[in-house]
Tab-separated table of C-alpha atoms in Angstrom:
chain	number	residue	atom	x	y	z
A	1	ASN	CA	79.179	-17.296	49.263
A	2	ASP	CA	79.018	-14.209	46.836
A	3	LEU	CA	78.763	-16.603	43.990
A	4	LEU	CA	75.848	-18.444	45.636
A	5	GLU	CA	74.220	-15.259	46.436
A	6	GLU	CA	74.544	-13.859	42.776
A	7	SER	CA	73.279	-17.420	41.437
A	8	LYS	CA	70.325	-17.182	43.717
A	9	ALA	CA	69.515	-13.517	42.567
A	10	ARG	CA	69.773	-14.773	39.053
A	11	GLU	CA	67.328	-17.581	39.800
A	12	SER	CA	64.940	-15.428	41.153
A	13	MET	CA	65.020	-13.131	38.391
A	14	LEU	CA	64.586	-16.073	35.874
A	15	GLN	CA	61.646	-17.375	37.873
A	16	ALA	CA	60.021	-13.942	37.967
A	17	GLU	CA	60.765	-13.391	34.213
A	18	LEU	CA	59.139	-17.226	33.581
A	19	ARG	CA	56.300	-16.178	35.520
A	20	ARG	CA	55.726	-13.017	33.543
A	21	ILE	CA	56.015	-14.919	30.577
A	22	ASN	CA	53.617	-17.557	31.715
A	23	ILE	CA	50.949	-14.776	32.727
A	24	LYS	CA	51.600	-13.000	29.090
A	25	MET	CA	51.024	-16.661	27.728
A	26	SER	CA	47.676	-17.241	29.516
A	27	GLU	CA	46.669	-13.894	28.311
A	28	CYS	CA	47.603	-14.625	24.662
A	29	LEU	CA	45.677	-17.998	24.942
A	30	LYS	CA	42.607	-16.292	26.485
A	31	SER	CA	42.824	-13.542	23.487
A	32	ASN	CA	43.387	-16.403	20.978
A	33	GLU	CA	40.130	-17.916	22.314
A	34	MET	CA	38.038	-14.785	22.081
A	35	THR	CA	39.475	-14.143	18.704
A	36	CYS	CA	38.370	-17.707	17.650
A	37	ALA	CA	35.037	-17.214	19.168
A	38	ASN	CA	34.576	-13.698	17.377
A	39	LEU	CA	35.739	-15.495	14.133
A	40	GLU	CA	33.117	-18.038	14.625
A	41	MET	CA	30.621	-15.402	15.539
A	42	LEU	CA	31.523	-13.345	12.137
A	43	LYS	CA	31.552	-16.532	10.382
A	44	ASP	CA	28.050	-17.114	11.341
A	45	GLU	CA	26.978	-13.582	10.675
A	46	ALA	CA	28.512	-13.845	7.497
A	47	GLU	CA	26.548	-16.966	6.646
A	48	ALA	CA	23.436	-15.489	7.865
A	49	ALA	CA	24.150	-12.215	5.819
A	50	GLN	CA	24.765	-14.518	2.704
A	51	GLU	CA	21.488	-16.218	3.156
A	52	VAL	CA	19.691	-12.853	3.421
A	53	ILE	CA	21.603	-11.609	0.241
A	54	SER	CA	20.381	-14.896	-1.519
A	55	GLY	CA	16.822	-14.329	-0.430
A	56	LEU	CA	17.025	-10.500	-1.454
A	57	GLU	CA	18.660	-11.559	-4.864
A	58	ALA	CA	15.754	-14.151	-5.071
A	59	GLN	CA	12.921	-11.548	-4.305
A	60	SER	CA	14.571	-8.988	-6.926
A	61	TYR	CA	14.638	-11.589	-9.648
A	62	THR	CA	10.978	-12.475	-9.055
A	63	ALA	CA	10.108	-8.543	-8.832
A	64	LYS	CA	12.059	-7.909	-11.906
A	65	ASN	CA	9.664	-10.640	-13.549
A	66	GLU	CA	6.754	-9.146	-12.146
A	67	VAL	CA	7.635	-5.533	-13.510
A	68	HIS	CA	8.475	-7.112	-16.791
A	69	ARG	CA	4.942	-8.799	-16.716
A	70	TRP	CA	3.253	-5.478	-15.664
A	71	LEU	CA	4.758	-3.542	-18.240
A	72	THR	CA	4.090	-6.231	-20.983
A	73	ALA	CA	0.512	-5.940	-19.934
A	74	TYR	CA	0.528	-2.166	-19.686
A	75	LYS	CA	1.804	-2.117	-23.315
A	76	GLN	CA	-0.866	-4.371	-24.396
A	77	GLU	CA	-3.438	-2.188	-22.860
A	78	CYS	CA	-2.087	0.826	-24.517
A	79	ASN	CA	-2.122	-0.541	-27.939
A	80	LYS	CA	-5.923	-1.756	-27.087
A	81	SER	CA	-6.653	1.781	-26.004
A	82	LYS	CA	-5.023	3.350	-29.100
A	83	VAL	CA	-7.252	0.863	-31.408
A	84	LEU	CA	-10.432	1.890	-29.202
A	85	ASN	CA	-9.495	5.490	-29.504
A	86	ASN	CA	-8.901	5.208	-33.340
A	87	ARG	CA	-12.358	3.240	-33.459
A	88	VAL	CA	-14.064	5.956	-31.432
A	89	ALA	CA	-12.647	8.612	-33.651
A	90	ASP	CA	-13.688	6.827	-36.740
A	91	LEU	CA	-17.215	6.309	-35.179
A	92	GLN	CA	-17.622	10.177	-34.080
A	93	GLY	CA	-16.178	11.067	-37.559
A	94	ASN	CA	-13.343	13.224	-38.442
A	95	ILE	CA	-15.479	16.347	-38.131
A	96	ARG	CA	-17.655	16.974	-35.188
A	97	VAL	CA	-19.513	20.097	-34.254
A	98	LEU	CA	-20.526	20.438	-30.712
A	99	CYS	CA	-22.922	23.225	-29.350
A	100	ARG	CA	-22.818	24.712	-25.850
A	101	VAL	CA	-25.483	27.042	-24.455
A	102	ARG	CA	-24.403	29.184	-22.026
A	103	PRO	CA	-26.512	30.402	-18.860
A	104	LEU	CA	-27.909	33.878	-18.938
A	105	SER	CA	-25.772	36.335	-17.253
A	106	LYS	CA	-26.851	38.250	-14.312
A	107	LYS	CA	-27.269	41.518	-16.273
A	108	GLU	CA	-29.525	39.714	-18.696
A	109	GLN	CA	-31.570	38.228	-15.952
A	110	ARG	CA	-31.918	41.717	-14.480
A	111	GLU	CA	-33.378	42.851	-17.914
A	112	ILE	CA	-35.974	40.220	-18.128
A	113	VAL	CA	-37.320	41.050	-14.527
A	114	ASP	CA	-37.047	44.757	-15.010
A	115	ASN	CA	-38.556	44.838	-18.400
A	116	ARG	CA	-41.125	42.420	-19.243
A	117	SER	CA	-40.944	43.066	-22.825
A	118	THR	CA	-37.435	41.475	-23.028
A	119	PRO	CA	-37.763	38.300	-24.370
A	120	ASP	CA	-36.661	35.336	-22.020
A	121	LEU	CA	-34.490	33.280	-24.285
A	122	ARG	CA	-34.743	30.257	-21.958
A	123	LYS	CA	-38.225	29.859	-23.161
A	124	SER	CA	-37.445	29.724	-26.865
A	125	ILE	CA	-34.985	26.862	-26.304
A	126	GLN	CA	-36.135	23.139	-26.204
A	127	TYR	CA	-33.652	20.392	-25.582
A	128	LEU	CA	-35.035	17.544	-27.911
A	129	ASN	CA	-32.071	14.957	-26.902
A	130	ASP	CA	-28.318	15.053	-26.715
A	131	GLY	CA	-27.991	16.235	-30.358
A	132	ARG	CA	-31.263	18.004	-31.460
A	133	ILE	CA	-32.344	21.523	-30.257
A	134	MET	CA	-35.403	23.792	-31.127
A	135	PHE	CA	-34.443	27.328	-31.208
A	136	TYR	CA	-37.697	29.647	-31.992
A	137	GLY	CA	-39.168	26.782	-33.447
A	138	GLN	CA	-36.155	25.913	-35.761
A	139	GLU	CA	-34.604	22.649	-35.168
A	140	TYR	CA	-30.855	22.248	-35.202
A	141	GLU	CA	-28.720	18.943	-34.914
A	142	PHE	CA	-25.314	18.600	-33.744
A	143	ASP	CA	-22.982	15.976	-32.673
A	144	ARG	CA	-23.728	16.811	-29.072
A	145	ILE	CA	-25.570	19.427	-27.244
A	146	PHE	CA	-24.470	20.975	-23.789
A	147	ALA	CA	-27.023	22.715	-21.689
A	148	PRO	CA	-26.323	25.624	-19.476
A	149	ASN	CA	-25.918	23.234	-16.515
A	150	ALA	CA	-23.066	21.324	-18.203
A	151	VAL	CA	-19.674	21.639	-16.217
A	152	GLN	CA	-16.175	22.033	-17.918
A	153	GLY	CA	-15.287	18.343	-17.360
A	154	ILE	CA	-18.083	17.070	-19.164
A	155	VAL	CA	-17.343	19.284	-22.249
A	156	PHE	CA	-13.794	18.060	-22.223
A	157	SER	CA	-14.667	14.556	-21.797
A	158	GLU	CA	-16.460	14.818	-25.288
A	159	VAL	CA	-13.250	15.680	-27.075
A	160	SER	CA	-10.479	13.829	-24.853
A	161	SER	CA	-10.414	11.230	-27.304
A	162	SER	CA	-9.120	13.675	-30.122
A	163	VAL	CA	-6.292	14.437	-27.488
A	164	ALA	CA	-5.319	10.691	-27.307
A	165	CYS	CA	-5.260	10.501	-31.157
A	166	ALA	CA	-3.108	13.697	-31.219
A	167	MET	CA	-0.411	11.612	-29.167
A	168	GLU	CA	-0.518	8.846	-31.594
A	169	GLY	CA	0.525	11.199	-34.438
A	170	GLN	CA	-2.604	12.200	-35.840
A	171	ARG	CA	-3.784	15.866	-36.446
A	172	VAL	CA	-6.284	17.156	-34.154
A	173	CYS	CA	-7.790	20.803	-34.093
A	174	ILE	CA	-10.273	21.788	-31.471
A	175	PHE	CA	-11.627	25.512	-31.623
A	176	ALA	CA	-14.521	27.473	-30.282
A	177	TYR	CA	-16.599	29.668	-32.824
A	178	GLY	CA	-19.259	32.177	-31.988
A	179	GLN	CA	-20.180	35.690	-31.596
A	180	THR	CA	-18.857	38.082	-28.880
A	181	GLY	CA	-19.899	37.155	-25.277
A	182	SER	CA	-20.827	33.659	-26.390
A	183	GLY	CA	-18.703	31.915	-23.871
A	184	LYS	CA	-15.594	30.786	-26.185
A	185	THR	CA	-12.750	32.033	-23.878
A	186	TYR	CA	-14.708	30.562	-20.805
A	187	THR	CA	-15.016	26.856	-22.627
A	188	MET	CA	-11.744	26.982	-23.998
A	189	GLU	CA	-9.399	28.680	-21.272
A	190	GLY	CA	-11.816	28.758	-18.118
A	191	PRO	CA	-11.056	30.474	-14.687
A	192	SER	CA	-8.253	29.445	-12.555
A	193	ASP	CA	-10.461	26.991	-10.255
A	194	ASP	CA	-12.076	25.294	-13.191
A	195	ARG	CA	-10.039	25.227	-16.523
A	196	GLY	CA	-11.361	24.917	-20.116
A	197	VAL	CA	-10.635	22.652	-22.878
A	198	ASN	CA	-7.319	24.096	-23.528
A	199	TYR	CA	-5.872	23.673	-20.171
A	200	ARG	CA	-7.030	20.358	-19.627
A	201	ALA	CA	-5.864	19.000	-23.181
A	202	LEU	CA	-2.462	20.140	-22.420
A	203	ALA	CA	-2.504	18.634	-18.980
A	204	GLU	CA	-3.491	15.323	-20.652
A	205	LEU	CA	-0.592	15.664	-23.235
A	206	PHE	CA	1.875	16.005	-20.341
A	207	GLU	CA	0.482	13.364	-18.610
A	208	VAL	CA	0.471	10.652	-21.302
A	209	ALA	CA	4.012	11.997	-22.243
A	210	LYS	CA	5.055	11.497	-18.472
A	211	ALA	CA	3.468	8.050	-18.310
A	212	THR	CA	4.951	6.662	-21.438
A	213	SER	CA	8.703	8.390	-20.979
A	214	ASN	CA	10.420	5.109	-20.575
A	215	GLU	CA	9.392	3.993	-24.363
A	216	MET	CA	8.719	7.177	-25.812
A	217	GLU	CA	10.181	10.672	-26.060
A	218	TYR	CA	7.900	13.628	-27.131
A	219	THR	CA	8.789	17.218	-27.991
A	220	PHE	CA	6.199	19.915	-27.593
A	221	ASP	CA	6.169	22.951	-29.509
A	222	VAL	CA	3.693	25.969	-28.517
A	223	SER	CA	2.516	28.925	-30.626
A	224	VAL	CA	-0.174	31.590	-29.805
A	225	LEU	CA	-1.866	33.130	-32.650
A	226	GLU	CA	-4.817	35.504	-32.573
A	227	VAL	CA	-7.089	36.298	-35.663
A	228	TYR	CA	-8.318	39.626	-35.655
A	229	ASN	CA	-9.954	41.589	-38.474
A	230	GLU	CA	-8.704	39.128	-40.987
A	231	THR	CA	-5.120	39.350	-39.646
A	232	VAL	CA	-2.951	36.731	-38.044
A	233	HIS	CA	-1.043	38.034	-34.745
A	234	ASP	CA	1.787	35.864	-33.624
A	235	LEU	CA	1.567	36.608	-29.916
A	236	LEU	CA	4.892	35.013	-29.230
A	237	SER	CA	6.983	36.222	-32.003
A	238	LYS	CA	9.798	38.887	-30.828
A	239	ASN	CA	9.717	40.300	-34.352
A	240	ILE	CA	7.326	43.023	-34.554
A	241	SER	CA	7.076	42.795	-38.406
A	242	SER	CA	6.064	39.039	-37.969
A	243	HIS	CA	3.319	39.749	-35.634
A	244	GLN	CA	0.868	40.580	-38.412
A	245	GLN	CA	0.072	38.517	-41.435
A	246	GLY	CA	-3.043	38.937	-43.519
A	247	LEU	CA	-5.251	36.420	-44.534
A	248	HIS	CA	-6.008	35.258	-48.341
């Protein structure tokens, strides 16, 4: 009887263990099915991702070709622009003299109003055309004449082709000449809200350098000199002895 009870107990334990194993196997099968389903899903996603990558690679290749085409067209246009700038410079001449007539100051206007004997210079000037002017009955001719209402941008546009030539390696010099109070500083420097030729020329130089930085590297050196009483003053030099140098 004891042996029979022990045998039944062991059989019961084995059956319980078998049920546990069956449950475990069932769970493993379900997990395996889910894993297979996940693998199929990941496979589908990988295939979809590969299709997207292939499409992006095709778009990238097309974009590179398009960029190359536009760069080629841009270089061709730059070369055309250089040729045209050189042609404009040749047509305009190597040396050009421009005349800018400044408006009367408020003080000068008050003097004309208060003192009728003060001559009104505006009446003694006649603008014949863009290059010819009559002053006190005497005719003068320039490459271009700017009336008092000419704005800074118009003045700079007349010399901007020279700035382009400078970026192509040609030597260019732009300067203003006239007596004290004639408007040289205003034309070349200008106020902070309406810059003159100097600032606009530098801005264009830097803009061209930035636009062509992929194909050309520029180095800019700046010197600031002042000529006063036939003496050249180097305004950037730290050596006092080199600040002044006589003209010969």
